[in-house]
XYZ file of C-alpha atoms in Angstrom:
499
model
C 22.954 35.161 -40.001
C 21.113 38.448 -39.517
C 17.337 38.410 -39.401
C 15.506 40.127 -42.271
C 11.909 41.340 -42.078
C 9.876 40.267 -45.095
C 7.928 43.509 -45.552
C 9.327 46.993 -46.174
C 9.300 49.572 -43.398
C 6.451 52.002 -44.135
C 5.364 55.459 -42.970
C 1.880 56.855 -42.381
C 1.987 58.685 -45.721
C 2.019 55.328 -47.491
C -1.463 54.414 -46.227
C -5.020 55.591 -46.708
C -8.237 54.632 -44.954
C -10.946 53.141 -47.149
C -14.454 54.458 -46.346
C -16.993 52.169 -44.706
C -20.749 52.298 -44.104
C -21.919 55.309 -42.072
C -25.302 55.279 -40.310
C -27.384 58.404 -39.739
C -26.052 58.511 -36.161
C -22.473 58.605 -37.352
C -21.839 62.350 -37.236
C -18.756 64.060 -35.740
C -20.720 65.435 -32.770
C -21.443 61.858 -31.645
C -17.837 60.654 -31.837
C -16.078 59.943 -28.528
C -12.297 60.226 -28.458
C -11.983 58.889 -24.911
C -9.061 56.496 -24.623
C -7.219 54.491 -21.946
C -3.784 55.692 -20.845
C -2.691 52.914 -18.471
C -3.117 49.151 -18.440
C -6.199 47.468 -17.030
C -7.665 43.983 -16.654
C -10.439 42.762 -18.903
C -13.786 43.925 -17.555
C -12.264 46.707 -15.449
C -11.797 50.423 -16.028
C -8.316 51.950 -16.447
C -7.118 54.166 -13.591
C -6.350 56.982 -16.041
C -8.202 57.830 -19.254
C -8.017 60.833 -21.563
C -10.846 62.593 -23.331
C -8.722 63.127 -26.456
C -5.925 60.868 -27.780
C -3.133 63.458 -27.622
C -0.141 63.839 -25.305
C 2.720 66.302 -25.669
C 6.288 65.096 -25.996
C 8.846 64.954 -23.183
C 10.902 67.808 -24.628
C 12.416 71.070 -23.389
C 10.954 72.901 -26.371
C 7.454 71.475 -25.924
C 6.191 70.496 -22.478
C 6.341 72.760 -19.440
C 3.622 73.697 -16.945
C 1.987 76.211 -19.292
C 1.627 73.574 -22.011
C 0.359 71.042 -19.451
C -2.427 73.344 -18.286
C -3.489 74.226 -21.828
C -3.577 70.600 -22.994
C -5.376 69.350 -19.864
C -8.095 71.921 -20.563
C -8.655 70.198 -23.907
C -8.653 66.694 -22.414
C -5.063 65.517 -23.010
C -1.878 65.114 -20.964
C 1.520 66.797 -21.118
C 4.634 65.000 -19.947
C 6.812 67.737 -18.471
C 10.387 67.342 -19.628
C 12.880 65.707 -17.298
C 16.090 67.170 -18.727
C 16.183 69.799 -15.976
C 16.850 69.801 -12.257
C 14.599 67.698 -10.053
C 13.525 70.807 -8.152
C 12.578 72.692 -11.319
C 10.577 69.813 -12.795
C 8.748 69.187 -9.503
C 7.905 72.895 -9.281
C 6.348 72.772 -12.763
C 4.233 69.774 -11.760
C 3.157 71.539 -8.575
C 2.091 74.640 -10.503
C -0.130 72.540 -12.771
C -1.787 70.785 -9.822
C -2.179 74.047 -7.940
C -3.678 75.803 -10.951
C -6.699 73.559 -11.249
C -7.156 73.408 -7.503
C -7.931 77.104 -7.835
C -5.081 78.261 -5.604
C -2.599 79.906 -7.966
C 0.783 81.342 -7.068
C 0.710 84.897 -8.411
C 2.991 85.482 -11.384
C 2.225 89.221 -11.607
C 3.760 91.094 -8.677
C 5.186 94.593 -8.170
C 5.923 97.055 -5.362
C 4.182 100.387 -4.588
C 7.277 102.181 -5.946
C 6.840 100.698 -9.414
C 5.052 102.750 -12.074
C 2.134 102.497 -14.463
C 4.691 101.743 -17.180
C 5.813 98.725 -15.160
C 2.183 97.572 -14.796
C 1.654 97.772 -18.557
C 4.935 95.984 -19.314
C 4.066 93.172 -16.879
C 0.589 92.816 -18.365
C 2.127 92.529 -21.824
C 4.504 89.843 -20.558
C 2.048 87.672 -18.608
C -1.265 88.504 -20.263
C -2.786 88.978 -16.783
C -4.561 92.172 -15.766
C -4.505 91.594 -11.994
C -1.235 92.526 -10.275
C -0.499 91.847 -6.620
C 1.363 94.671 -4.881
C 3.670 93.386 -2.157
C 6.380 94.966 -0.027
C 9.158 93.219 -1.971
C 7.466 92.658 -5.312
C 7.438 88.875 -4.952
C 4.631 86.315 -4.970
C 5.044 85.727 -1.230
C 5.736 89.224 0.043
C 3.493 91.132 2.443
C 0.328 92.105 0.578
C -0.141 95.890 0.346
C -2.654 96.231 -2.470
C -4.029 95.061 -5.802
C -4.010 96.667 -9.237
C -6.685 95.692 -11.758
C -7.558 97.240 -15.127
C -10.284 99.339 -13.538
C -7.699 101.114 -11.347
C -6.053 103.113 -14.127
C -6.668 104.849 -17.427
C -3.682 104.858 -19.739
C -4.958 107.854 -21.720
C -5.328 110.001 -18.610
C -2.304 109.026 -16.544
C 1.424 109.504 -16.906
C 3.467 106.328 -17.377
C 5.598 107.552 -14.441
C 2.655 107.489 -12.004
C 3.567 105.460 -8.926
C 1.596 102.291 -8.274
C 0.967 103.540 -4.720
C -1.117 106.405 -6.174
C -3.708 104.231 -7.951
C -3.645 100.735 -6.454
C -6.559 99.452 -4.377
C -5.021 99.501 -0.865
C -5.064 96.588 1.546
C -7.806 98.009 3.762
C -10.210 98.014 0.786
C -9.371 94.486 -0.349
C -11.405 91.394 0.470
C -8.997 88.555 1.280
C -9.151 85.104 2.905
C -6.896 83.132 5.284
C -4.632 80.378 3.965
C -6.755 77.595 5.491
C -9.825 78.566 3.437
C -11.273 75.816 1.229
C -11.783 76.309 -2.498
C -15.548 76.140 -2.053
C -15.408 78.836 0.635
C -13.122 80.963 -1.544
C -15.501 80.724 -4.496
C -18.430 81.680 -2.243
C -16.531 84.777 -1.088
C -15.822 85.705 -4.719
C -19.477 85.358 -5.714
C -20.911 87.026 -2.584
C -18.652 90.049 -3.024
C -18.765 90.154 -6.838
C -14.978 89.842 -7.100
C -12.781 88.827 -9.991
C -9.952 87.685 -7.713
C -9.380 86.806 -4.076
C -5.942 87.030 -2.381
C -5.147 84.291 0.127
C -2.847 85.528 2.922
C -1.149 83.910 5.921
C -1.238 85.059 9.542
C 1.590 87.550 8.867
C -0.293 89.147 5.981
C 1.971 87.616 3.337
C 0.454 86.632 0.003
C 0.208 82.863 -0.442
C -2.144 82.314 -3.403
C -4.682 83.973 -5.640
C -8.097 82.502 -6.494
C -9.698 83.756 -9.707
C -13.327 83.814 -10.748
C -12.349 82.823 -14.287
C -11.131 79.430 -13.032
C -14.600 78.732 -11.649
C -16.019 79.266 -15.133
C -13.283 77.240 -16.858
C -15.157 73.949 -17.072
C -18.061 75.561 -18.927
C -15.623 76.675 -21.623
C -13.683 73.391 -21.626
C -16.135 70.497 -21.239
C -13.469 67.865 -21.989
C -10.894 69.131 -19.475
C -9.022 66.345 -17.724
C -8.826 66.426 -13.947
C -8.177 64.140 -10.999
C -10.486 63.263 -8.091
C -9.698 66.617 -6.449
C -10.627 68.550 -9.612
C -6.991 69.370 -10.370
C -5.540 69.091 -13.868
C -3.888 65.774 -14.751
C -0.190 66.081 -15.563
C 2.610 63.680 -16.473
C 6.380 63.910 -16.193
C 9.364 62.349 -17.895
C 12.049 60.525 -15.935
C 15.330 58.893 -16.902
C 17.021 55.644 -15.900
C 19.761 57.425 -13.931
C 18.392 59.525 -11.072
C 14.924 57.973 -10.718
C 15.433 57.153 -7.032
C 15.663 60.890 -6.283
C 13.444 62.286 -9.041
C 10.382 60.050 -8.673
C 9.716 60.815 -4.974
C 9.965 64.563 -5.655
C 7.541 64.349 -8.580
C 5.063 62.295 -6.563
C 5.284 64.787 -3.707
C 4.462 67.533 -6.227
C 1.348 65.605 -7.289
C 2.292 64.057 -10.638
C -0.352 61.657 -11.992
C 1.730 59.548 -14.350
C 5.390 59.078 -15.275
C 7.117 58.046 -18.491
C 10.679 56.933 -19.047
C 12.288 59.254 -21.590
C 14.689 57.097 -23.549
C 15.905 56.786 -27.113
C 15.357 53.006 -27.039
C 13.303 51.024 -24.563
C 14.330 47.416 -25.093
C 17.001 47.612 -22.404
C 17.847 46.344 -18.951
C 18.031 49.961 -17.777
C 14.294 50.390 -18.253
C 13.419 47.059 -16.647
C 15.513 48.031 -13.624
C 13.795 51.410 -13.358
C 10.300 49.903 -13.542
C 11.267 47.209 -11.035
C 12.425 49.847 -8.539
C 9.133 51.722 -8.875
C 7.113 48.537 -8.379
C 9.193 47.508 -5.335
C 8.932 50.987 -3.811
C 5.360 51.979 -4.654
C 3.619 48.879 -5.969
C 1.077 49.428 -8.740
C -0.115 52.798 -7.407
C 2.468 54.717 -9.443
C 1.715 54.625 -13.159
C 4.664 54.586 -15.548
C 5.004 54.399 -19.311
C 8.101 53.039 -21.041
C 9.678 52.885 -24.475
C 10.442 53.448 -27.196
C 10.134 50.177 -29.124
C 9.361 49.294 -32.739
C 8.544 45.574 -32.783
C 6.797 42.703 -31.038
C 9.885 41.659 -29.093
C 10.348 45.137 -27.625
C 6.692 45.331 -26.615
C 6.763 41.950 -24.865
C 9.891 42.918 -22.967
C 8.369 46.102 -21.531
C 4.975 44.482 -20.940
C 6.593 41.766 -18.857
C 8.732 44.371 -17.087
C 5.521 45.988 -15.824
C 5.006 49.094 -17.993
C 1.578 50.744 -17.761
C 1.743 51.966 -21.369
C 4.314 51.539 -24.096
C 5.599 54.104 -26.590
C 6.382 53.239 -30.191
C 8.868 54.908 -32.513
C 12.582 55.316 -33.168
C 13.884 57.906 -35.605
C 10.539 59.156 -36.928
C 10.432 62.589 -35.264
C 10.894 65.693 -37.403
C 13.957 66.770 -35.412
C 15.357 63.263 -34.929
C 18.425 62.184 -36.924
C 18.961 58.821 -35.217
C 18.413 56.908 -38.450
C 20.983 58.854 -40.444
C 23.475 58.938 -37.557
C 23.177 55.321 -36.435
C 21.238 53.490 -39.142
C 18.703 52.237 -36.627
C 14.913 52.570 -36.481
C 11.810 51.518 -38.370
C 9.030 53.181 -40.355
C 6.392 54.447 -37.928
C 3.349 52.854 -39.559
C 5.005 49.438 -39.719
C 6.107 49.786 -36.096
C 2.603 50.640 -34.881
C 0.989 47.775 -36.815
C 3.505 45.257 -35.474
C 3.311 46.433 -31.854
C -0.495 46.626 -31.963
C -0.633 42.965 -33.010
C 1.669 42.094 -30.106
C -0.511 44.113 -27.719
C -3.634 42.239 -28.871
C -1.881 38.885 -28.517
C -0.806 39.810 -24.985
C -4.367 40.804 -24.110
C -5.710 37.467 -25.367
C -3.106 35.572 -23.362
C -3.292 37.498 -20.076
C -6.530 39.503 -20.027
C -4.431 42.628 -19.454
C -4.753 45.455 -21.963
C -1.668 47.675 -22.261
C -2.274 50.929 -24.175
C 0.256 51.857 -26.835
C 1.315 55.340 -27.886
C 2.639 56.258 -31.321
C 5.502 58.710 -30.791
C 6.838 60.410 -33.924
C 6.117 60.305 -37.624
C 2.993 62.500 -37.491
C 3.323 65.034 -40.300
C -0.326 65.760 -41.148
C -3.486 65.735 -39.060
C -4.809 62.665 -40.862
C -1.767 60.702 -39.704
C -3.262 60.825 -36.209
C -6.368 59.001 -37.448
C -4.201 56.474 -39.273
C -2.168 55.806 -36.117
C -5.368 55.244 -34.123
C -6.821 52.962 -36.793
C -3.628 50.921 -36.819
C -3.954 50.270 -33.104
C -2.521 53.213 -31.183
C -4.570 54.284 -28.182
C -3.074 57.774 -28.304
C -0.251 59.668 -29.996
C 2.635 61.730 -28.623
C 3.403 64.908 -30.546
C 6.395 67.235 -30.418
C 6.557 69.452 -33.509
C 2.759 69.788 -33.514
C 2.647 71.354 -30.034
C 5.914 73.289 -30.358
C 4.220 75.696 -32.801
C 1.754 77.081 -30.285
C 1.727 80.062 -27.932
C 1.846 77.696 -24.979
C 5.167 76.037 -25.859
C 8.114 77.306 -23.765
C 10.222 78.577 -26.679
C 10.770 81.984 -28.230
C 8.680 83.316 -31.100
C 10.985 84.896 -33.669
C 10.644 86.657 -37.004
C 12.507 84.896 -39.812
C 12.424 86.720 -43.154
C 9.043 88.264 -42.337
C 7.409 85.083 -41.025
C 6.849 84.260 -37.365
C 8.451 81.012 -36.220
C 8.941 79.147 -32.946
C 12.226 77.596 -31.880
C 12.206 73.803 -31.726
C 15.034 71.474 -30.802
C 15.371 67.774 -30.129
C 16.328 66.135 -26.852
C 19.176 64.474 -28.735
C 20.611 67.842 -29.819
C 23.619 69.532 -28.274
C 21.332 72.349 -27.139
C 19.241 70.016 -24.970
C 22.301 68.205 -23.565
C 19.966 65.412 -22.463
C 22.549 62.639 -22.170
C 20.360 60.835 -19.589
C 17.937 59.550 -22.218
C 20.616 57.399 -23.866
C 20.845 54.180 -21.819
C 24.371 53.286 -22.834
C 26.370 54.354 -19.773
C 29.421 56.558 -20.153
C 30.151 60.177 -19.334
C 27.634 62.923 -18.690
C 27.710 64.234 -22.231
C 26.461 63.482 -25.718
C 29.031 61.648 -27.814
C 27.230 62.794 -30.971
C 23.930 64.439 -31.812
C 20.759 62.510 -32.618
C 18.575 65.619 -32.909
C 18.679 69.035 -34.560
C 18.033 72.641 -33.532
C 15.378 74.205 -35.773
C 12.385 76.502 -36.315
C 8.740 75.631 -36.971
C 6.014 77.944 -38.332
C 4.152 79.720 -35.521
C 0.518 78.554 -35.443
C -1.254 80.513 -32.676
C -3.118 79.071 -29.705
C -3.298 75.409 -28.744
C -7.057 75.486 -28.268
C -7.849 76.664 -31.790
C -5.473 74.205 -33.470
C -6.373 71.141 -31.406
C -10.060 71.811 -32.042
C -9.503 71.875 -35.797
C -7.293 68.776 -35.775
C -9.756 66.709 -33.775
C -12.658 67.818 -35.960
C -10.800 66.176 -38.864
C -10.218 63.022 -36.821
C -13.910 62.779 -35.861
C -15.021 63.399 -39.439
C -12.738 60.681 -40.816
C -13.907 58.240 -38.165
C -17.479 58.844 -39.312
C -16.405 58.076 -42.882
C -15.252 54.710 -41.528
C -18.521 54.171 -39.644
C -16.877 54.454 -36.202
C -18.064 56.420 -33.158
C -15.150 55.473 -30.888
C -11.457 54.684 -31.203
C -12.066 51.044 -30.303
C -14.710 50.801 -33.017
C -12.366 52.456 -35.517
C -9.713 49.829 -34.810
C -12.238 47.064 -35.486
C -13.814 48.555 -38.606
C -10.896 50.342 -40.270
C -9.814 49.231 -43.728
C -6.373 50.403 -44.785
C -4.679 50.353 -48.156
C -1.081 50.933 -49.186
C -0.754 53.730 -51.735
C 1.759 54.156 -54.551
C 3.975 57.186 -55.048
C 1.733 58.248 -57.934
C -1.430 58.022 -55.854
C 0.178 60.151 -53.137
C 0.651 62.910 -55.714
C -2.929 62.371 -56.908
C -4.160 62.865 -53.338
C -3.221 66.547 -53.299
C -4.157 69.459 -55.522
C -2.775 68.827 -59.005
C -3.120 69.951 -62.629
C -4.495 73.337 -61.564
C -3.115 76.835 -60.995
C -3.758 77.689 -57.350
C -5.017 81.145 -56.443
C -3.014 83.196 -53.966
C -5.723 83.534 -51.313
C -3.614 85.992 -49.379
C -4.453 88.668 -51.949
C -8.220 88.026 -52.014
């Protein structure tokens, strides 16, 4: 006979936090959102921690190198999507690691035969005002000059003016050899009052650029997450098919942490993948696994050797697994159940395995609920897809700006590797949709606002850390009527757009 769970499967919207005592010290500025990312033994420190409890989803429409850099600046981690070639994914990882190291491959390059119009078009595309002028217009061509904003005046020059006529030529440029250290490069920048420093090889070819703004970055981003070499921390998704080729390439590129991207984690495929990593690299390579929705799934992946475990099946805004296959579980119920299993495992073994709630986050306060229920951090797709830094197009739909957003289970993504059921290299049917989400601006502004809500709510519960929140939180199930009561009601709202 089939097994039936006694309690209904609930979502985050069916719960509220009940306020607790707040001391005078319990103010948002004193709240720490630091959280462990990988497992650790009792009394020890985890090898990887985050300064905020947010990671971006392993999705084509969410996590590339641009997103990874932006989120690392705020203290979180992006998992660069694996549904692309090994070479392309490794290159994205390398660009993230190179960016924080200070040595950046130039993405703004032209030739002396280009025009001022080309300079302006490139600046509009990249947002960067410094353009490297090389013999072939590539990032690794022979350096001939530099164009910065001070080199031209749009109002006084023809758009057809050749770059050669106004660029700063090579003989007037301060550069450095490719074996220069970052400290030496920064000293050259400061001693010569430069905004940028080209790094060239013995043949005079451009290798990297070092920018003064990167030196100042930490002052603007005090929570930024970096490794022991002061490079941004970045993750990457892998599948259970080509891991023997993909993992070495990602490690060579400098990836800090991996995560198996799969629709369902309670499978022999995932255990085999983790076992191969442990046999090949030992415990030095950190890998997350999932997704699971119950105690049994957690125990399976914990015993398989996962460093963190993701929770959630069918709760994502673009996921249609539940309606296609009739499988899944309400996200709140899943988190509560897995958190209990995690705590039991910790009591038994002295090993704490962080858990990540993946999916089901509709409102900012759902993040706080997920943390209170036991999640150490949350993985977000739709949330991050709305920002400038996501890799999708911004489009105008009926007068409103939107961003494209599609699921890894959609035909557009063609990510058959994440479904551990064998078979041909194709999707038999879709488990995700292709959609639009309202454009929301920059990541920095939105994440700051979201986390201010999280910190404020934690103070209402009398908690100054996530661990304290999980101990002190009091949660109550709410009725359908009380959900309506929780929003604006029985009033005529003003149209603030016309004020």
